[in-house]
Amino acid sequence: MKKLFTLVITLTAAFAVHGQPLIMGHRGFTTTEGSYQNTLTSLRKAQELGIYSIELDVHLSTDDSLMIIHGPTIPGTGKDIQKVDYATARSFTLPNGDFIPTLPEFFAQAKKTPELFLFLELKKQENQARETRMAEKVISLCDRMGMYPQMWFISFEQHLIDEILRLHPGARTMYITGNAHSLSPRAAAEKGYKGISYHWDAVLNEPEILDECRAYGLETVIWPVNSTDLALYAVRHNLTHITTDYPQKVKALYEAVAGFSKGWRHEPLKGTYYDCATRINPSDVEAHGYEIRASKKLICFDLDGTLTQHKTPISPENRAVLDKLAERYMLVMAGGGGCERIYKQMGNYPIDILGNYGMQESTVKDGNFVMVRDLKEEVDRKFFEERCNYLRKKYGYTKYKGESLEFHESGMVTFGLLGTKAAAKDKLLFDPDKAKRRAMLREVQEIFKDYSVFIGGTTSFDIAKKKYNKYDSLMEYARQRGISKDEILFVGDDFGDGGNDSQARLYGLDYIQIDDYTKLPDRLEFLYR
């Protein structure tokens, strides 16, 4: 409760200055019983919840029907929604039993709650001619059904937005991007766009881009907001909207904070850590240990700093913890290093490993180490060398032992400030609280803005392609085994901004932070006792 009380106080202060972002359900309200994304059920559930808006996706079928589906692949079929006609699309049943709806059906239901806004994402088509055709169909339908008061038109494709504005000047349009610099706020405003929607990772360390949007009169969105940290970020940086897979949780959280400032506390805050996925502290264990145990099927571990010291074997005590947990849960290791190195460091412990932030995957079969995936990507060595040399000179790390950079076969690059051959004791003493690297983090992220940058090991930064990180690799691993997000527990040591466990926190996984790996048995005993 102390954790929740602190969160409420922090958010209340932020609300007093900035106000509350408007809540948008990602593809409707999908995280509730009987619902599924982009269905009429998900729309009705959102209407019942009473949120401000929903996001939905539209494609054009071969016979020019406007079909509502994220796509392009129809779940469970392997069929591309853009390659089939209406009749074929309607012959498939979605996982919750719904059919794929059409945009006219969606509009008809949405008109029952005219206060609900629709952020209609026009999906990329096979060519611009088809995109123009889709824009024409959408605008014609909006004209016919009188939908403009409820509409926002959004897309990753500037051509689609431009076509909407050509067909209906003044329409509320918004550009979606995962890159803070793909279109400047000034350029967006000059094109007549009304807002920009950013993936949270694009602006997390560049909040000034949001200030620039406001300076040009643009509304702002970040997505997906599935953690209390991002909910707080959205308030603190005065976002207009947030898109979330958990609108019910964010709504309860914001209502509770608003109520707290008036002298009352909203009921859902009492005694539960489930309002938004968050850090599980000892106090939560005391109150909800059984509930936590019963809800989890998969436990994912970080290695260095969590199970052991950097690049040292795990202790017999921590190995025994893994043995006990393995009797009740599935276990997986997610690391920044290679699978084989992690396997050897763990003393050949039989555990699946997601290495190099998901570029590698290994398992153990019949006592033998087996690589399941081993991706390799070429990198521009000169590009990295020039930029890291600049960073060394600026921050005073020009003296180092061995090589300045380690280029992994997978395509990951390790930028070790003390070099590849520094003594182990020097590494351990260099930056134990990571303050030196966090002082550089924002600039390193800016220089390598097309990559994911993590504080790794004891002296280094790990730099990998954007698509590789512990969260995404873990979620794909879980998906293949039929495990949902709520059934996962992440155990790590560095969930702070830039930490290589940080995306587990930011994407809303329940997690336990290990501050001292020698205390791991005490922290995790409740999971198997």
XYZ file of C-alpha atoms in Angstrom:
529
model
C 0.000 0.000 0.000
C 2.927 2.357 0.605
C 3.926 1.893 -3.033
C 0.411 2.677 -4.229
C 0.128 5.651 -1.875
C 3.384 7.071 -3.283
C 2.116 6.545 -6.830
C -1.150 8.317 -6.040
C 0.655 11.291 -4.479
C 2.973 11.562 -7.492
C 0.156 11.388 -10.016
C -1.994 13.804 -8.013
C 0.761 16.401 -8.139
C 1.128 15.859 -11.873
C -2.638 16.152 -12.431
C -2.682 19.457 -10.570
C -0.234 20.889 -13.099
C -1.127 19.129 -16.347
C -4.522 17.437 -16.230
C -5.572 13.989 -17.377
C -4.781 12.420 -20.771
C -7.781 11.102 -22.685
C -7.963 7.291 -22.714
C -8.079 5.408 -26.013
C -8.718 1.667 -26.123
C -6.224 -0.039 -28.421
C -8.362 -1.859 -31.024
C -11.347 -1.416 -28.718
C -11.609 -2.848 -25.205
C -9.960 -6.204 -25.732
C -8.671 -7.268 -22.306
C -12.038 -8.310 -20.957
C -13.925 -11.590 -21.076
C -15.426 -12.481 -24.439
C -13.693 -9.714 -26.355
C -11.195 -9.689 -29.203
C -9.434 -6.870 -31.004
C -11.222 -4.898 -33.726
C -14.567 -6.646 -33.224
C -18.043 -5.296 -32.591
C -17.742 -6.897 -29.153
C -14.607 -4.862 -28.396
C -16.469 -1.720 -29.512
C -19.519 -2.464 -27.345
C -17.274 -3.210 -24.357
C -15.541 0.162 -24.837
C -18.928 1.894 -25.016
C -19.962 0.230 -21.763
C -16.668 1.227 -20.106
C -17.222 4.865 -21.028
C -13.747 5.773 -22.294
C -13.026 8.718 -24.579
C -12.070 6.845 -27.753
C -10.926 3.658 -29.412
C -8.409 2.912 -32.148
C -9.444 0.571 -34.968
C -7.796 -0.652 -38.173
C -9.255 -0.761 -41.668
C -8.156 -2.687 -44.777
C -9.566 -2.889 -48.284
C -10.563 -6.336 -49.570
C -10.281 -7.372 -53.218
C -13.879 -6.313 -53.872
C -13.327 -2.926 -52.169
C -15.046 -3.792 -48.900
C -13.787 -1.878 -45.863
C -12.873 -4.599 -43.341
C -11.981 -3.937 -39.692
C -8.982 -6.060 -38.715
C -5.403 -5.375 -37.673
C -4.108 -7.787 -40.292
C -3.070 -8.133 -42.879
C -3.117 -11.824 -41.827
C -6.497 -13.150 -40.691
C -5.905 -14.959 -37.358
C -5.661 -18.719 -37.647
C -5.930 -18.796 -41.443
C -2.706 -17.542 -43.013
C -4.930 -15.557 -45.400
C -4.190 -11.921 -46.243
C -7.271 -9.709 -45.773
C -6.177 -7.620 -48.775
C -6.098 -10.751 -50.975
C -9.605 -12.056 -50.278
C -13.095 -10.755 -50.993
C -15.824 -9.856 -48.506
C -17.541 -13.264 -48.628
C -14.310 -15.106 -47.917
C -13.384 -12.737 -45.096
C -16.790 -13.210 -43.474
C -16.470 -16.982 -43.628
C -13.804 -16.943 -40.927
C -14.532 -16.833 -37.206
C -12.281 -14.866 -34.869
C -11.026 -16.390 -31.571
C -13.912 -14.939 -29.537
C -16.556 -16.170 -31.987
C -17.118 -12.839 -33.765
C -16.923 -12.332 -37.513
C -14.630 -9.767 -39.093
C -16.782 -6.608 -39.105
C -17.116 -4.049 -41.866
C -16.607 -0.339 -41.347
C -20.315 0.411 -41.975
C -21.220 -2.045 -39.195
C -18.696 -0.399 -36.884
C -20.046 3.057 -37.656
C -23.640 1.965 -37.059
C -22.763 0.680 -33.583
C -20.533 3.679 -32.791
C -23.325 6.135 -33.575
C -25.200 4.789 -30.537
C -22.635 6.620 -28.353
C -21.833 9.847 -30.223
C -19.490 10.939 -27.426
C -17.084 8.078 -28.312
C -14.379 9.108 -30.774
C -13.005 6.689 -33.374
C -9.328 6.871 -34.315
C -9.508 5.045 -37.644
C -6.106 3.730 -38.727
C -5.918 3.366 -42.496
C -3.522 0.493 -43.092
C -0.862 0.408 -45.785
C -2.092 -1.169 -49.041
C -0.115 -2.894 -51.794
C 0.269 0.338 -53.782
C -0.755 3.977 -53.628
C -3.588 3.478 -56.103
C -5.232 1.053 -53.676
C -4.582 3.479 -50.808
C -6.348 6.240 -52.740
C -9.251 3.903 -53.409
C -9.520 3.077 -49.702
C -9.432 6.761 -48.742
C -12.211 7.464 -51.252
C -14.350 4.652 -49.838
C -13.814 5.827 -46.250
C -14.678 9.455 -46.980
C -17.732 8.458 -49.022
C -18.962 6.323 -46.114
C -18.359 9.130 -43.593
C -20.315 11.511 -45.839
C -23.189 9.066 -46.133
C -23.368 8.177 -42.423
C -22.503 11.620 -41.006
C -19.527 10.333 -38.996
C -17.165 13.326 -39.040
C -18.038 14.581 -35.512
C -16.675 11.285 -34.108
C -13.737 10.786 -36.452
C -9.964 10.975 -36.415
C -8.137 9.602 -39.468
C -4.710 8.198 -38.607
C -1.997 6.282 -40.449
C 1.680 5.401 -40.647
C 1.427 6.298 -44.353
C 1.595 10.014 -45.125
C 0.112 9.349 -48.560
C -3.078 8.022 -46.962
C -3.382 11.036 -44.660
C -2.756 13.406 -47.557
C -5.478 11.682 -49.570
C -7.970 12.049 -46.706
C -7.200 15.772 -46.546
C -7.504 16.101 -50.324
C -10.918 14.480 -50.232
C -12.119 16.217 -47.062
C -10.082 19.359 -46.244
C -9.989 20.074 -42.530
C -10.479 16.468 -41.456
C -8.893 15.564 -38.111
C -5.793 13.638 -39.169
C -2.879 12.216 -37.239
C 0.445 10.714 -38.304
C 1.604 7.559 -36.487
C 5.296 6.842 -36.077
C 7.823 4.845 -34.103
C 10.563 7.383 -34.864
C 10.531 10.817 -33.230
C 12.312 12.319 -36.246
C 10.470 10.775 -39.199
C 8.274 13.898 -39.522
C 8.866 17.090 -37.567
C 5.955 18.737 -35.740
C 6.432 21.810 -37.917
C 6.201 19.745 -41.119
C 3.128 17.908 -39.810
C 1.390 21.193 -39.019
C 2.305 22.628 -42.423
C 0.733 19.581 -44.107
C -2.508 20.215 -42.220
C -2.228 17.302 -39.791
C -3.866 17.796 -36.405
C -1.625 15.518 -34.347
C 1.180 12.966 -34.105
C 0.971 9.563 -32.413
C 4.306 8.232 -31.139
C 5.367 4.823 -29.906
C 6.428 5.532 -26.326
C 9.997 4.380 -27.016
C 10.402 7.134 -29.626
C 9.843 9.975 -27.172
C 10.656 8.504 -23.761
C 14.043 10.217 -23.684
C 13.067 13.105 -25.950
C 10.031 14.676 -24.276
C 10.928 18.003 -25.839
C 9.448 16.722 -29.111
C 6.073 16.722 -27.345
C 6.576 20.365 -26.341
C 7.320 21.149 -29.970
C 4.076 19.455 -31.021
C 2.103 21.623 -28.629
C 3.905 24.732 -29.917
C 2.491 23.961 -33.376
C -0.986 23.231 -32.040
C -0.780 19.447 -32.526
C -2.481 16.894 -30.315
C -0.246 14.064 -29.077
C -0.619 10.340 -28.388
C 1.745 7.696 -27.046
C 1.146 3.955 -27.389
C 0.877 1.428 -25.886
C 0.539 2.710 -22.308
C 0.404 -0.551 -20.382
C 2.248 0.364 -17.182
C 1.965 2.848 -14.345
C 5.314 4.341 -15.373
C 4.009 5.278 -18.812
C 0.698 6.467 -17.364
C 2.707 8.800 -15.148
C 4.921 9.882 -18.070
C 1.799 10.780 -20.080
C 0.503 13.007 -17.292
C 3.856 14.605 -16.557
C 4.431 15.501 -20.208
C 0.887 16.692 -20.867
C -0.057 14.128 -23.536
C -3.459 14.744 -25.099
C -4.266 11.031 -25.450
C -2.863 7.671 -24.431
C -3.569 4.369 -26.203
C -3.717 1.312 -23.969
C -4.582 -2.375 -24.033
C -5.891 -1.952 -20.468
C -8.323 0.985 -20.568
C -10.171 -0.306 -17.521
C -6.992 -0.225 -15.425
C -5.818 3.182 -16.575
C -9.332 4.595 -16.135
C -9.500 3.234 -12.582
C -6.049 4.602 -11.845
C -6.807 8.092 -13.147
C -10.197 8.187 -11.416
C -8.609 7.096 -8.156
C -6.006 9.845 -8.368
C -8.610 12.477 -9.229
C -10.729 11.248 -6.328
C -7.789 11.216 -3.944
C -7.206 14.915 -4.599
C -10.813 15.506 -3.492
C -10.380 13.554 -0.263
C -11.554 10.073 -1.203
C -9.908 6.935 -2.487
C -11.347 4.883 -5.368
C -12.179 1.327 -4.345
C -9.997 -0.536 -6.949
C -6.852 0.880 -5.354
C -7.469 -1.005 -2.126
C -5.222 -4.008 -1.664
C -4.334 -4.939 -5.228
C -1.274 -4.628 -7.403
C -3.324 -5.480 -10.502
C -4.646 -1.967 -11.258
C -1.669 -1.604 -13.586
C 1.065 -4.204 -13.962
C 3.881 -3.068 -11.706
C 6.746 -3.955 -9.407
C 6.005 -6.596 -6.788
C 7.512 -5.590 -3.452
C 7.796 -7.586 -0.209
C 4.672 -5.833 1.098
C 2.730 -7.117 -1.920
C 3.991 -10.628 -1.214
C 2.707 -10.472 2.352
C -0.755 -9.434 1.220
C -1.048 -11.236 -2.116
C 1.515 -14.030 -2.207
C -1.030 -16.759 -2.958
C -2.737 -14.658 -5.643
C 0.590 -13.967 -7.357
C 1.642 -17.632 -7.239
C -1.663 -18.806 -8.653
C -1.633 -16.355 -11.564
C 1.849 -17.083 -12.939
C 2.947 -19.836 -15.315
C 6.241 -18.510 -16.721
C 9.111 -16.860 -14.837
C 11.751 -15.065 -16.867
C 15.140 -14.346 -15.307
C 17.895 -11.892 -16.043
C 21.338 -13.295 -15.175
C 24.053 -10.816 -14.173
C 23.073 -8.861 -11.081
C 20.003 -11.028 -10.563
C 21.189 -14.620 -10.171
C 24.887 -13.890 -9.859
C 27.617 -11.294 -10.154
C 28.727 -10.187 -13.617
C 30.141 -13.130 -15.609
C 30.515 -15.385 -12.564
C 28.904 -18.808 -11.920
C 25.631 -18.951 -10.045
C 25.833 -20.059 -6.421
C 24.494 -23.431 -5.231
C 21.852 -21.540 -3.224
C 20.491 -19.708 -6.280
C 20.685 -22.838 -8.387
C 18.552 -24.562 -5.752
C 15.980 -21.753 -6.097
C 15.762 -22.456 -9.834
C 15.281 -26.167 -9.133
C 12.387 -25.465 -6.773
C 10.732 -22.997 -9.120
C 11.081 -25.410 -12.064
C 8.821 -27.870 -10.222
C 5.928 -25.394 -10.452
C 6.636 -22.959 -13.311
C 8.174 -22.787 -16.759
C 11.514 -20.960 -16.569
C 13.384 -19.012 -19.239
C 16.492 -16.864 -19.194
C 16.635 -13.567 -21.144
C 20.057 -11.987 -21.513
C 22.122 -9.526 -23.458
C 24.932 -12.047 -23.942
C 25.041 -15.045 -26.235
C 23.174 -18.228 -25.332
C 26.245 -20.460 -25.144
C 28.084 -18.051 -22.819
C 25.046 -17.798 -20.546
C 24.618 -21.589 -20.539
C 28.241 -22.113 -19.486
C 28.070 -19.348 -16.885
C 25.034 -21.093 -15.391
C 26.993 -24.323 -15.096
C 25.079 -26.029 -17.929
C 21.793 -25.514 -16.122
C 18.880 -26.959 -18.193
C 16.942 -23.814 -19.048
C 15.747 -22.197 -22.276
C 17.741 -19.060 -23.074
C 16.858 -15.973 -25.117
C 20.274 -14.514 -25.878
C 21.496 -11.280 -27.462
C 18.124 -9.662 -26.731
C 16.279 -12.294 -28.732
C 18.612 -12.727 -31.696
C 19.457 -16.140 -30.288
C 17.420 -18.858 -28.602
C 18.607 -22.139 -27.126
C 17.201 -25.103 -25.252
C 18.503 -28.267 -23.619
C 17.495 -31.649 -25.039
C 18.595 -34.932 -23.500
C 21.202 -33.024 -21.500
C 22.658 -31.351 -24.578
C 22.770 -27.647 -25.415
C 20.862 -26.973 -28.666
C 20.596 -23.687 -30.593
C 17.022 -23.018 -31.741
C 17.662 -19.643 -33.377
C 20.896 -17.874 -34.223
C 20.291 -14.741 -36.282
C 23.186 -12.849 -37.821
C 23.085 -9.328 -39.216
C 25.797 -7.210 -40.759
C 26.537 -3.839 -39.196
C 28.394 -0.800 -40.486
C 31.539 -0.953 -38.369
C 32.800 2.426 -39.499
C 29.522 4.041 -38.494
C 29.827 2.659 -34.953
C 33.544 3.355 -34.612
C 33.215 7.007 -35.618
C 30.336 7.708 -33.272
C 31.760 5.829 -30.318
C 35.101 7.594 -30.738
C 33.216 10.889 -30.564
C 31.541 9.760 -27.336
C 34.846 8.646 -25.830
C 36.413 12.031 -26.486
C 33.438 14.002 -25.180
C 33.076 12.009 -21.945
C 36.761 11.297 -21.285
C 36.986 7.559 -21.958
C 39.805 7.665 -24.476
C 41.981 5.251 -22.479
C 40.823 1.673 -22.618
C 42.227 -1.854 -22.820
C 41.679 -4.131 -25.777
C 39.162 -3.084 -28.426
C 36.848 -0.103 -28.144
C 33.879 -2.075 -29.486
C 32.802 -5.700 -29.556
C 30.969 -6.684 -32.734
C 28.884 -9.803 -32.172
C 28.011 -12.160 -35.013
C 24.339 -11.557 -34.271
C 24.700 -7.887 -35.184
C 24.634 -6.600 -31.611
C 27.400 -4.160 -30.682
C 28.831 -3.754 -27.179
C 30.386 -0.368 -26.400
C 32.532 -0.990 -23.321
C 33.846 2.239 -21.826
C 36.900 0.475 -20.358
C 37.472 -1.678 -23.447
C 37.147 -5.392 -24.092
C 40.238 -6.419 -22.043
C 39.746 -4.431 -18.844
C 40.410 -6.285 -15.608
C 37.342 -7.738 -13.882
C 38.004 -5.841 -10.636
C 38.267 -2.547 -12.530
C 34.959 -3.246 -14.245
C 33.186 -4.001 -10.969
C 34.410 -0.790 -9.372
C 33.820 1.443 -12.403
C 30.077 2.200 -12.330
C 28.259 0.106 -9.702
C 25.219 2.406 -9.586
C 25.275 2.977 -13.370
C 25.332 6.746 -12.791
C 28.210 7.304 -15.223
C 26.420 5.543 -18.043
C 23.046 7.105 -17.265
C 24.722 10.504 -17.580
C 25.575 9.554 -21.182
C 22.460 7.546 -21.968
C 20.337 10.185 -23.624
C 23.090 11.210 -26.054
C 23.989 7.597 -26.853
C 20.319 6.923 -27.607
C 20.117 9.989 -29.803
C 23.246 9.077 -31.780
C 21.961 5.531 -32.270
C 18.291 6.514 -32.595
C 17.559 3.723 -35.054
C 18.714 1.129 -32.505
C 17.755 -0.051 -29.043
C 20.357 1.077 -26.515
C 20.650 -0.603 -23.116
C 22.984 -0.202 -20.175
C 24.627 -3.623 -20.095
C 27.141 -5.422 -17.909
C 29.257 -3.283 -15.594
C 30.880 -0.804 -18.003
C 29.067 -1.007 -21.311
C 26.157 -0.129 -23.557
C 24.485 -2.849 -25.623
C 23.278 -1.623 -29.014
C 20.909 -3.762 -31.095
C 18.395 -3.345 -33.879
C 15.101 -1.865 -32.608
C 13.221 -5.134 -32.982
C 15.488 -6.954 -30.532
C 14.890 -6.580 -26.798
C 14.046 -8.795 -23.866
C 10.354 -7.918 -23.807
C 9.540 -8.686 -27.435
C 11.589 -11.881 -27.476
C 9.954 -13.035 -24.245
C 6.443 -12.280 -25.493
C 7.063 -14.247 -28.694
C 8.436 -17.142 -26.633
C 5.323 -17.022 -24.419
C 2.949 -16.731 -27.381
C 4.352 -19.908 -28.912
C 3.520 -21.712 -25.670
C 0.048 -20.289 -25.165
C 1.025 -18.117 -22.197
C -0.535 -14.690 -21.755
C 1.147 -11.522 -20.557
C -0.604 -11.659 -17.183
C 0.816 -15.151 -16.588
C 4.443 -13.955 -16.815
C 6.676 -12.767 -13.983
C 10.000 -11.083 -14.803
C 12.850 -11.211 -12.290
C 15.715 -8.777 -12.921
C 17.944 -6.132 -11.417
C 17.919 -3.078 -13.709
C 14.459 -1.745 -14.569
C 15.520 1.906 -14.563
C 15.489 3.987 -17.743
C 17.999 2.502 -20.168
C 18.455 -0.641 -18.080
C 18.394 -3.859 -20.048
C 15.330 -5.006 -18.072
C 13.547 -1.654 -18.475
C 11.215 -2.651 -21.299
C 9.660 -5.338 -19.104
C 8.661 -2.538 -16.726
C 7.613 -0.063 -19.397
C 5.475 -2.599 -21.258
C 3.678 -3.550 -18.052
C 4.995 -6.985 -17.088
C 4.725 -7.837 -13.411
C 8.270 -7.866 -12.103
C 10.450 -8.373 -9.051
C 13.587 -6.286 -8.730
C 16.577 -8.006 -7.169
C 18.873 -5.455 -5.520
C 21.244 -8.059 -4.086
C 21.612 -11.416 -5.841
C 22.720 -13.063 -2.589
C 19.231 -12.331 -1.204
C 17.454 -13.986 -4.146
C 16.319 -17.054 -2.125
C 14.597 -14.830 0.441
C 12.875 -12.674 -2.222
C 11.518 -15.621 -4.198
C 10.745 -18.102 -1.446
C 7.049 -17.175 -1.497
C 6.778 -18.530 -5.055
C 7.520 -22.122 -4.076
C 6.934 -22.482 -0.360
